[in-house]
Coordinates of C-alpha atoms and ligand atoms in Angstrom, one line a residue:
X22 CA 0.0 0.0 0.0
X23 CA 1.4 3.5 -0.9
X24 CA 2.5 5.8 1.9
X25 CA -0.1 8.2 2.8
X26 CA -0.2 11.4 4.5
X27 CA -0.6 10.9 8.4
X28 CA -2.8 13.0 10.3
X29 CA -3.5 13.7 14.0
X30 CA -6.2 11.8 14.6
X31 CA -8.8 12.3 17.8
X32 CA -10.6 9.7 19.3
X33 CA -13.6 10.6 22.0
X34 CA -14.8 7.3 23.3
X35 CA -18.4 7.0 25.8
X36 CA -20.2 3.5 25.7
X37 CA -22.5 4.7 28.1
X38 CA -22.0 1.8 30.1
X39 CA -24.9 2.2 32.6
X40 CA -27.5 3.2 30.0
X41 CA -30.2 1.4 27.5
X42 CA -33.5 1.4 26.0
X43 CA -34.2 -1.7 28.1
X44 CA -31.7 -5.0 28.5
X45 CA -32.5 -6.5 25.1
X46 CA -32.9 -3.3 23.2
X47 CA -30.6 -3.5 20.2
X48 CA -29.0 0.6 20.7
X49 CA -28.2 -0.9 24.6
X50 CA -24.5 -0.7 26.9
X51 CA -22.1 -3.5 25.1
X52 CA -22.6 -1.6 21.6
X53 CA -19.1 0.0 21.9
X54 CA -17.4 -3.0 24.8
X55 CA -15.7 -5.1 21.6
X56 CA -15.1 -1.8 19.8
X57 CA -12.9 -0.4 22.3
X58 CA -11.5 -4.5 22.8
X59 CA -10.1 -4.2 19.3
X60 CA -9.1 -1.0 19.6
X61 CA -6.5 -1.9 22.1
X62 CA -5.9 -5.5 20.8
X63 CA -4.9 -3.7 17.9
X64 CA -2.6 -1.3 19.4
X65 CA -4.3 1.6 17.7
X66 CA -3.8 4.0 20.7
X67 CA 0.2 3.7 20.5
X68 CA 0.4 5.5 17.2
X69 CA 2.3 8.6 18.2
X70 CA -0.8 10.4 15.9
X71 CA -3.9 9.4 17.6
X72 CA -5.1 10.6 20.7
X73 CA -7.8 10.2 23.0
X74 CA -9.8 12.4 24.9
X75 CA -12.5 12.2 27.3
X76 CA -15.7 13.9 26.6
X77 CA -17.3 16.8 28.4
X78 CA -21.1 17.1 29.0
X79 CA -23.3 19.2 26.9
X80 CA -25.5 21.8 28.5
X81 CA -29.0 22.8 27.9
X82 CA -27.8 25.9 26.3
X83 CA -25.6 23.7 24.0
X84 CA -29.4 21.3 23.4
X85 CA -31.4 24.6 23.0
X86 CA -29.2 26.2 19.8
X87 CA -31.0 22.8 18.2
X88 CA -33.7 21.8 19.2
X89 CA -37.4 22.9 20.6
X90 CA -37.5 20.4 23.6
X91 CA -40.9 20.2 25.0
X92 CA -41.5 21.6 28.3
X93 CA -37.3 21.7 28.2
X94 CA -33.8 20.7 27.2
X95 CA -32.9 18.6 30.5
X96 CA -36.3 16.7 30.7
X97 CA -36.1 15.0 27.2
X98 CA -32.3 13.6 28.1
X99 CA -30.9 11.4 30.2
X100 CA -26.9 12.0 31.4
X101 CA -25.4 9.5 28.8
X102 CA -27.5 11.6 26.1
X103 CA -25.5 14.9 27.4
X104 CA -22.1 12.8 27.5
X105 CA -22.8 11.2 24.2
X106 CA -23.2 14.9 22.4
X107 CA -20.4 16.3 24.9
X108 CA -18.5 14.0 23.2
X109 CA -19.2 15.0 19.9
X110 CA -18.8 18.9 20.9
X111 CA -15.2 17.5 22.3
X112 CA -14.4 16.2 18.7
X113 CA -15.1 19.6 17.1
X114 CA -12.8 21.6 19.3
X115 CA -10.3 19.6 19.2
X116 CA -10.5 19.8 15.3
X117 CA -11.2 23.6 15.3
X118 CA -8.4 24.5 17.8
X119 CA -6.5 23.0 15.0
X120 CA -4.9 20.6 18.2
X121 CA -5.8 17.5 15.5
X122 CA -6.6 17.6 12.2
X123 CA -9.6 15.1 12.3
X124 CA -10.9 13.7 15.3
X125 CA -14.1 10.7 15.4
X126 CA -16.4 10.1 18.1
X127 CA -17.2 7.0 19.3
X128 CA -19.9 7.6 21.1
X129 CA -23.7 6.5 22.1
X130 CA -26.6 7.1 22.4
X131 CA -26.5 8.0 18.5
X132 CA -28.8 11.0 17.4
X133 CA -29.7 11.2 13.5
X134 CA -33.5 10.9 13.8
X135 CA -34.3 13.2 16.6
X136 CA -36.0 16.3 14.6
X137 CA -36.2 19.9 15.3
X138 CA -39.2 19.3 17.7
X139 CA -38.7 16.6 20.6
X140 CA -41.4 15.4 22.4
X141 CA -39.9 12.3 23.0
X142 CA -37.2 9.5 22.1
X143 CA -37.9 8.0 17.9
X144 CA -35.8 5.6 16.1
X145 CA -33.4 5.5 19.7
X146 CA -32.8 8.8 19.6
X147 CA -33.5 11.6 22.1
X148 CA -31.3 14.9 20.9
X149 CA -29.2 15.0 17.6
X150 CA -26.3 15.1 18.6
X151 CA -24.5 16.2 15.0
X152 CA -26.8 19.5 15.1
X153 CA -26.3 19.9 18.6
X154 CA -22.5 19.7 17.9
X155 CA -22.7 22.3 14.6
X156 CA -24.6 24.5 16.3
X157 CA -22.0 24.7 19.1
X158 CA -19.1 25.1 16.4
X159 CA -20.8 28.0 14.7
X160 CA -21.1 29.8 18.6
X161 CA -18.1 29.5 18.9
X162 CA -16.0 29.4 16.3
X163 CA -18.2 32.0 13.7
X164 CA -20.4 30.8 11.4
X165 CA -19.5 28.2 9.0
X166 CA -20.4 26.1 5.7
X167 CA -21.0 22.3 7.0
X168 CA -21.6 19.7 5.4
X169 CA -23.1 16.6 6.7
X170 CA -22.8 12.8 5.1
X171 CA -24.7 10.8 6.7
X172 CA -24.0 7.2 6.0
X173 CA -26.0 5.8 8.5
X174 CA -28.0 2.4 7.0
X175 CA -31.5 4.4 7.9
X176 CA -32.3 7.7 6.4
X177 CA -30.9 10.9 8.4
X178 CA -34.5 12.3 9.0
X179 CA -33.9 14.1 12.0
X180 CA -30.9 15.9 10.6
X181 CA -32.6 16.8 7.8
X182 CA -35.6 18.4 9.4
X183 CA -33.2 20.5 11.6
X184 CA -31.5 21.6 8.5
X185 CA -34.7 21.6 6.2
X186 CA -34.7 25.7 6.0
X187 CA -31.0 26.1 5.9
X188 CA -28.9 26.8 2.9
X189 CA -25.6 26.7 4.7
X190 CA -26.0 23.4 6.1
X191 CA -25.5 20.7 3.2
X192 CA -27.0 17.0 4.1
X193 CA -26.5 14.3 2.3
X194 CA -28.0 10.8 3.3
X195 CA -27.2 7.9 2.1
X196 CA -29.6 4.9 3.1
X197 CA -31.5 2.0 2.6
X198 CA -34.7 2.9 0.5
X199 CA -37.0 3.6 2.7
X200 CA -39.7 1.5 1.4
X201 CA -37.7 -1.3 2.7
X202 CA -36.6 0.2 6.7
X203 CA -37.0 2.7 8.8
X204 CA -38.1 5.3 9.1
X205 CA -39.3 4.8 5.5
X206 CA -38.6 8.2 4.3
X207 CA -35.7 10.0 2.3
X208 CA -36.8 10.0 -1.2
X209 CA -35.0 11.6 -4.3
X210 CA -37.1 14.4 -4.4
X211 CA -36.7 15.6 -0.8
X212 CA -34.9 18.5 -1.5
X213 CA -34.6 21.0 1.3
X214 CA -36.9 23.9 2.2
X215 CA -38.0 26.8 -0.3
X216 CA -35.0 29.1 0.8
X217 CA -32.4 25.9 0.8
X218 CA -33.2 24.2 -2.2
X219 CA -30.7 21.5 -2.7
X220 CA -28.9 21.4 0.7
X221 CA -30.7 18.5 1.3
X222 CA -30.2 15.3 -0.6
X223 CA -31.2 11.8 -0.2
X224 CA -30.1 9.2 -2.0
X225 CA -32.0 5.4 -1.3
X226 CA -30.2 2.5 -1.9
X227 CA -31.5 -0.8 -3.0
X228 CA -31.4 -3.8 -0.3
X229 CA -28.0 -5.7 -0.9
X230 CA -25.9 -2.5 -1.8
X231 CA -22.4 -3.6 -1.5
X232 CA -19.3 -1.8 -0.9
X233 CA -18.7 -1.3 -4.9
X234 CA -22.0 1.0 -4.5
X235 CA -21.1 3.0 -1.3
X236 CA -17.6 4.2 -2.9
X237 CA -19.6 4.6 -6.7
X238 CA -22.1 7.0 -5.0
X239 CA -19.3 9.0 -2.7
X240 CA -16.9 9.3 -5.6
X241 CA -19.6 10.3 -8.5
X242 CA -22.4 11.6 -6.4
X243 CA -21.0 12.6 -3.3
X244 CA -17.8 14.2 -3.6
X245 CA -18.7 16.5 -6.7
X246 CA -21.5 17.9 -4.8
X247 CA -18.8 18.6 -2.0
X248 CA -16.7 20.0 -4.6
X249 CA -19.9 22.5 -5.6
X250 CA -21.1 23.3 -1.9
X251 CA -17.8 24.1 -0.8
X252 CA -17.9 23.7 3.4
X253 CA -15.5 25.0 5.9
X254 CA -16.2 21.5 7.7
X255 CA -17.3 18.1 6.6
X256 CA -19.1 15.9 9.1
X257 CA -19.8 12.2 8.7
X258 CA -22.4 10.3 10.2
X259 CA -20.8 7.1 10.2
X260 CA -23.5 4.7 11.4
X261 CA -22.5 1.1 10.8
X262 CA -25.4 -0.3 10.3
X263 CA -24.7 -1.4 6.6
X264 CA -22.4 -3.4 7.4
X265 CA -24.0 -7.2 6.1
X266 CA -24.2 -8.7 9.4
X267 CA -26.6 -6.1 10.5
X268 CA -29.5 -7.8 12.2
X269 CA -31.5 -4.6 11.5
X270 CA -30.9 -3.9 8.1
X271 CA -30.2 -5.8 4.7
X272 CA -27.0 -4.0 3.3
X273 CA -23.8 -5.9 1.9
X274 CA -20.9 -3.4 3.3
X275 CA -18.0 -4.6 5.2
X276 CA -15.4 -3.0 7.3
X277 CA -13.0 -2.4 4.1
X278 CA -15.8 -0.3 2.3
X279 CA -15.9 1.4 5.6
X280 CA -12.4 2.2 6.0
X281 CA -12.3 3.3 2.0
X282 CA -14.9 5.3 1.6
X283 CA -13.9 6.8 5.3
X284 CA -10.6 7.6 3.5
X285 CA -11.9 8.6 0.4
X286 CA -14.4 11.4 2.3
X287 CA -12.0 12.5 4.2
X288 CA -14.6 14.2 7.2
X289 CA -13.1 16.3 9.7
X290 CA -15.5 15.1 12.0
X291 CA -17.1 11.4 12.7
X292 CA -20.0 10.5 14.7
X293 CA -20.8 7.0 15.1
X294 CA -24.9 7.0 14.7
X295 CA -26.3 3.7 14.1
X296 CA -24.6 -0.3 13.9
X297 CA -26.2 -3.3 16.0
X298 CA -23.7 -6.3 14.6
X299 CA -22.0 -6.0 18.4
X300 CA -19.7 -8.5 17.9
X301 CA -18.8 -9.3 14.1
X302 CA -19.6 -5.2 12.7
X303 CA -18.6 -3.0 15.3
X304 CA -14.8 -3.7 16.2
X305 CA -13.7 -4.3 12.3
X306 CA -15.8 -0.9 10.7
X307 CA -14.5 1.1 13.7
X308 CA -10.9 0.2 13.4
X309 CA -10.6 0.6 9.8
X310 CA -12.4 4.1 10.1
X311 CA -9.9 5.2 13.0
X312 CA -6.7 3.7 10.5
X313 CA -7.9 5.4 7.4
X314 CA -8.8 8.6 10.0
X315 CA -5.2 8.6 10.8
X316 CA -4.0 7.9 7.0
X317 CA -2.1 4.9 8.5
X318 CA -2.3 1.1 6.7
X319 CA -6.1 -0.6 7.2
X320 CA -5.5 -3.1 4.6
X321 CA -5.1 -5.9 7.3
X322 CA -8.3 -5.3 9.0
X323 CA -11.1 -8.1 8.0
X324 CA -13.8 -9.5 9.7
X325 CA -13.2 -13.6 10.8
X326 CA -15.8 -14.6 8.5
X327 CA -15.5 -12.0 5.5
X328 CA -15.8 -13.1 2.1
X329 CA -15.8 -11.2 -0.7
X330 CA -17.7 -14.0 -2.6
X331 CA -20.8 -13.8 -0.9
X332 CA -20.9 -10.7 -0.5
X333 CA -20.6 -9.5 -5.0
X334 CA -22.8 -6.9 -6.2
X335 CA -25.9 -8.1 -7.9
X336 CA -26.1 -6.2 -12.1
X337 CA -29.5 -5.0 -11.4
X338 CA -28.3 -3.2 -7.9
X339 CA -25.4 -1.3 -9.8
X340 CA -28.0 -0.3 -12.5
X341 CA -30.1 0.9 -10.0
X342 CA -27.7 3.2 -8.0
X343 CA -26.4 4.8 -11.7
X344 CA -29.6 5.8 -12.5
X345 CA -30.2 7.2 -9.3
X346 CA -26.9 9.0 -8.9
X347 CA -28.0 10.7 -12.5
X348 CA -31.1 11.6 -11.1
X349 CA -30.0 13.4 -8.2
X350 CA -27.2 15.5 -10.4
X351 CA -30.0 16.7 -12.6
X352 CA -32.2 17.9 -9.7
X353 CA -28.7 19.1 -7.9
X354 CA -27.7 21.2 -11.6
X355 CA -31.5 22.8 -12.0
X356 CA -31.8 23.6 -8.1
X357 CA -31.4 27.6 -8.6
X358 CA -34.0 27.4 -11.3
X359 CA -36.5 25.7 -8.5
X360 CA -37.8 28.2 -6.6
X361 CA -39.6 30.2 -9.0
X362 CA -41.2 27.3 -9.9
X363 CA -41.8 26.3 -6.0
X364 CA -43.0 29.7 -4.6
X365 CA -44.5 32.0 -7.1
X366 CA -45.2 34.9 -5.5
X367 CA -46.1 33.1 -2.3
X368 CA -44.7 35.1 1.1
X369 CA -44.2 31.8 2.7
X370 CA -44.9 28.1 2.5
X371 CA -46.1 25.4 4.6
X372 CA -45.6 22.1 5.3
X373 CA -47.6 19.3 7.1
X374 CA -46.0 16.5 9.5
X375 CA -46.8 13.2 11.2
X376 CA -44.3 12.6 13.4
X377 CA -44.2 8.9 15.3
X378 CA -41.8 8.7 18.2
X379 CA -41.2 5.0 17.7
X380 CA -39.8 4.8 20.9
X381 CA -41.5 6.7 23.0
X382 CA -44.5 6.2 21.4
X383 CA -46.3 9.6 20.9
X384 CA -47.6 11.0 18.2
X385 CA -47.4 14.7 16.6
X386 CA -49.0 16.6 14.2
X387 CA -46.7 19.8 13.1
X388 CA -47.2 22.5 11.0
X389 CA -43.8 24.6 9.9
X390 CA -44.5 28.0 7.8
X391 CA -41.1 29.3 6.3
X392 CA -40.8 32.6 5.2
X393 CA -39.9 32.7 1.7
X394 CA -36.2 35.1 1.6
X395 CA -33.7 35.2 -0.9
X396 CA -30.9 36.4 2.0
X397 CA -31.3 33.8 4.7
X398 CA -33.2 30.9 5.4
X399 CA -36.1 32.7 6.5
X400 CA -38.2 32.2 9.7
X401 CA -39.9 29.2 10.8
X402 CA -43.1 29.2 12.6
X403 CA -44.0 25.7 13.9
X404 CA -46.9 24.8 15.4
X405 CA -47.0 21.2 17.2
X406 CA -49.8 19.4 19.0
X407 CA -48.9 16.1 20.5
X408 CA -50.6 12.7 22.2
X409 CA -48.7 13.9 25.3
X410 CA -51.3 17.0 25.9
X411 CA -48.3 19.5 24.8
X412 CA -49.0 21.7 21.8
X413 CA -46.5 24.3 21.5
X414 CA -45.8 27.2 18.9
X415 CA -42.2 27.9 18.5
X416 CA -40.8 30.8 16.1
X417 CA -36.9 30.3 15.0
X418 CA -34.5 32.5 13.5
X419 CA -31.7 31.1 11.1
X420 CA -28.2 31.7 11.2
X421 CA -26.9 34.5 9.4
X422 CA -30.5 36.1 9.8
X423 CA -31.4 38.9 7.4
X424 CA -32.8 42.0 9.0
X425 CA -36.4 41.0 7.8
X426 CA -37.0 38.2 8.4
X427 CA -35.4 39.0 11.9
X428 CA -37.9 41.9 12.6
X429 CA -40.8 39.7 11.7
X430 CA -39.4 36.8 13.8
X431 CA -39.4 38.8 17.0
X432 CA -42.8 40.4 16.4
X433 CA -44.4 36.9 15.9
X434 CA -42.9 36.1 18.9
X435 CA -43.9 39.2 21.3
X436 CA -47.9 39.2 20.4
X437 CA -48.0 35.6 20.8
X438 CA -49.7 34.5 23.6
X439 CA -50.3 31.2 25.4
X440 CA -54.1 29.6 25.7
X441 CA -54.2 27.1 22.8
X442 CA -50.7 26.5 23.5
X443 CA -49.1 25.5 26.9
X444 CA -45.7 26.4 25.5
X445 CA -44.0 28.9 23.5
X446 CA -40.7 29.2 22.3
X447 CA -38.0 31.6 20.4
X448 CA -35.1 29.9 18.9
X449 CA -32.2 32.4 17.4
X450 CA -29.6 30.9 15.4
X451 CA -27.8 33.6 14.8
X452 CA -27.5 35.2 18.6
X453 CA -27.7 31.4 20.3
X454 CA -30.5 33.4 21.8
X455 CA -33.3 31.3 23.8
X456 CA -36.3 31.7 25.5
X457 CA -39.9 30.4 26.6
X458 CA -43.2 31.4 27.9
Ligands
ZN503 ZN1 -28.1 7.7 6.3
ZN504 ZN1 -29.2 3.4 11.6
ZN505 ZN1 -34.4 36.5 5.5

């Protein structure tokens, strides 16, 4: 294998060892146990450029930049939830204090399906802890282009209703189609919010995608998009839940696909999500990401009972993916000609949820207006009535807020009042500005 270059690689580790769903649940405590084994085992801490650091804990002020937890931040979380995005606000720093130069957290519980909203826990997830993390870097560290690639085996739904309304904010999942898994969603033509046409992207992948279709889609889907969007910072999802002993999903990837499409994305940031295959997934996917993290030799790293053989590409899956991946560059090419089209002369549009908390088992009924702005993402009204007894109007500002749409966000908000809603809240993106009434 050639020589690459080496980077300083950061490594945040939380299993959450006292924490599950309940003792069977598949996202439960030994998730990470045979991760960190081989991690060790494989010496992969004694290269002079990986380090390790221990995570700190995320606050409510970090939770409330993302989300609109109802009544509040600290009652929808438990503390492995705080740890587990600590950890991924730990990653970041590290990266953007330049002390690494990439830096992957392997942390739980994972995140990608918790939406804007949270009323409760869906598809294991309580708070997303990517957004929760972004949000954080642009606080701090001024606002930024990001890009997200979620490669997570289910579609990043949460992520991408956070990000819906946000031009700045690029998210790209790749998934299993989801007329085949949860959360069943994530179609081609899911294309981001009136004002952020084309920063969202979805691309479903047949059952039985192998690694041959994971690297096709990153290097002629994936990466030219990148090349387009142009982001300060490139986060990955890295879920390893395609991996094809998944008991949850039918994918074909192994822990070499992993490792080379890791090294071919080159993320500044990781954040494990999703991946249930404790024992014969987990170690193998996560120590070929760390290597090829690190630029260092993952050639060797192979699962015990890997076999290319059984594990070859079916013809009509590779036809498949092509003609998606043209489909999603045509839409991607035409998005600045969309909005016309889209809006008219409308001053905003609206947009209709059902939302199931799997999990929790709640159901809500949203309604998000955006204003229609051609200098920010405009402002979201949402109004949201759940099974619980909490319906809630929130009114959010985006980041990099135009004067506008700022002036007409905190009117909305000042002659609201409560009565039909027990809760209201103002999110500012922009300021990191909260508050409730
Ligand atoms: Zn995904
Ligand atoms: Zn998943
Ligand atoms: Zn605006």
């Amino acid at each position: 294998m050639a020589t690459k270059k080496l980077k300083k690689t950061g490594l945040i580790f939380f299993p959450a060892f006292d924490w599950a769903i309940s003792p069977t649940h598949p996202e439960r405590e030994e998730r990470l146990l045979y991760t960190q084994d081989q991690v060790f085992e494989e010496g992969i801490l004694d290269f002079d450029n990986i380090y390790e650091y221990k995570p700190q804990i995320a606050t409510a002020e970090d939770i409330n930049r993302a989300h609109i937890c109802v009544p509040d931040a600290l009652s929808v979380v438990t503390e492995s939830h705080l740890i587990s995005a600590g950890g991924a606000i730990t990653a970041a720093r590290k990266v953007l204090t330049g002390e690494v130069d990439n830096a992957f957290a392997l942390v739980r519980p994972p995140g990608h399906h918790a939406m804007l909203v949270v009323h409760g826990a869906r598809g294991f997830c309580n708070v997303n802890i990517e957004a929760i993390m972004i949000e954080y870097i642009r606080s701090h560290y001024g606002h930024k282009r990001i890009a997200v690639v979620d490669t997570d085996c289910h579609h990043g739904d949460g992520t991408q209703d956070i990000y819906w309304n946000d031009p700045d904010t690029l998210c790209i999942s790749l998934h299993q189609d989801g007329r085949t898994l949860y959360p069943g969603t994530g179609f081609i033509n899911d294309f981001g919010g009136p004002n952020a046409l084309g920063a969202t992207i979805n691309v479903p992948l047949p059952p039985e995608t192998a690694d041959e279709g994971y690297l096709t889609v990153i290097d002629r889907l994936v990466l030219p998009i990148l090349d387009e969007f142009k982001p300060d910072i490139v986060i990955n999802s890295a879920g390893q839940d395609n991996h094809y002993s998944d008991p949850l999903t039918n994918m074909w990837v192994s822990a070499q696909g992993y490792a080379t499409l890791n090294a071919r994305l080159a993320p500044d940031i990781a954040v494990l999500e999703g991946g249930y295959s404790i024992e014969r997934a987990l170690p193998y996917t996560n120590a070929g990401i760390i290597l090829a993290m690190a630029g260092l030799d993952y050639s060797h790293v192979r699962e015990p009972d890997y076999n290319p053989d059984k594990l070859r590409q079916h013809a009509s899956v590779t036809r498949t993916i092509a003609e998606e991946i043209e489909q999603v560059l045509r839409l991607w090419s035409s998005r600045r000609n969309m909005k016309r089209n889209l809006v008219g002369d409308a001053r905003c549009l609206r947009r209709n949820k059902n939302i199931y908390y799997d999990t929790d088992g709640i159901r809500e009924r949203q309604t998000e207006t955006v204003r229609i702005c051609d200098d920010c993402g405009g402002t979201v009204t949402i109004e949201s009535f759940a099974s619980t007894g909490n319906n809630i109007l929130a009114v959010i500002l985006p980041s990099r807020c135009c004067p506008e749409c700022r002036a007409e966000g905190e009117e909305s908000y000042g002659r609201s009042k409560l009565g039909k809603y027990n809760h209201i809240y103002f999110q500012d993106r922009t300021t990191g500005i909260f508050l409730s009434k």
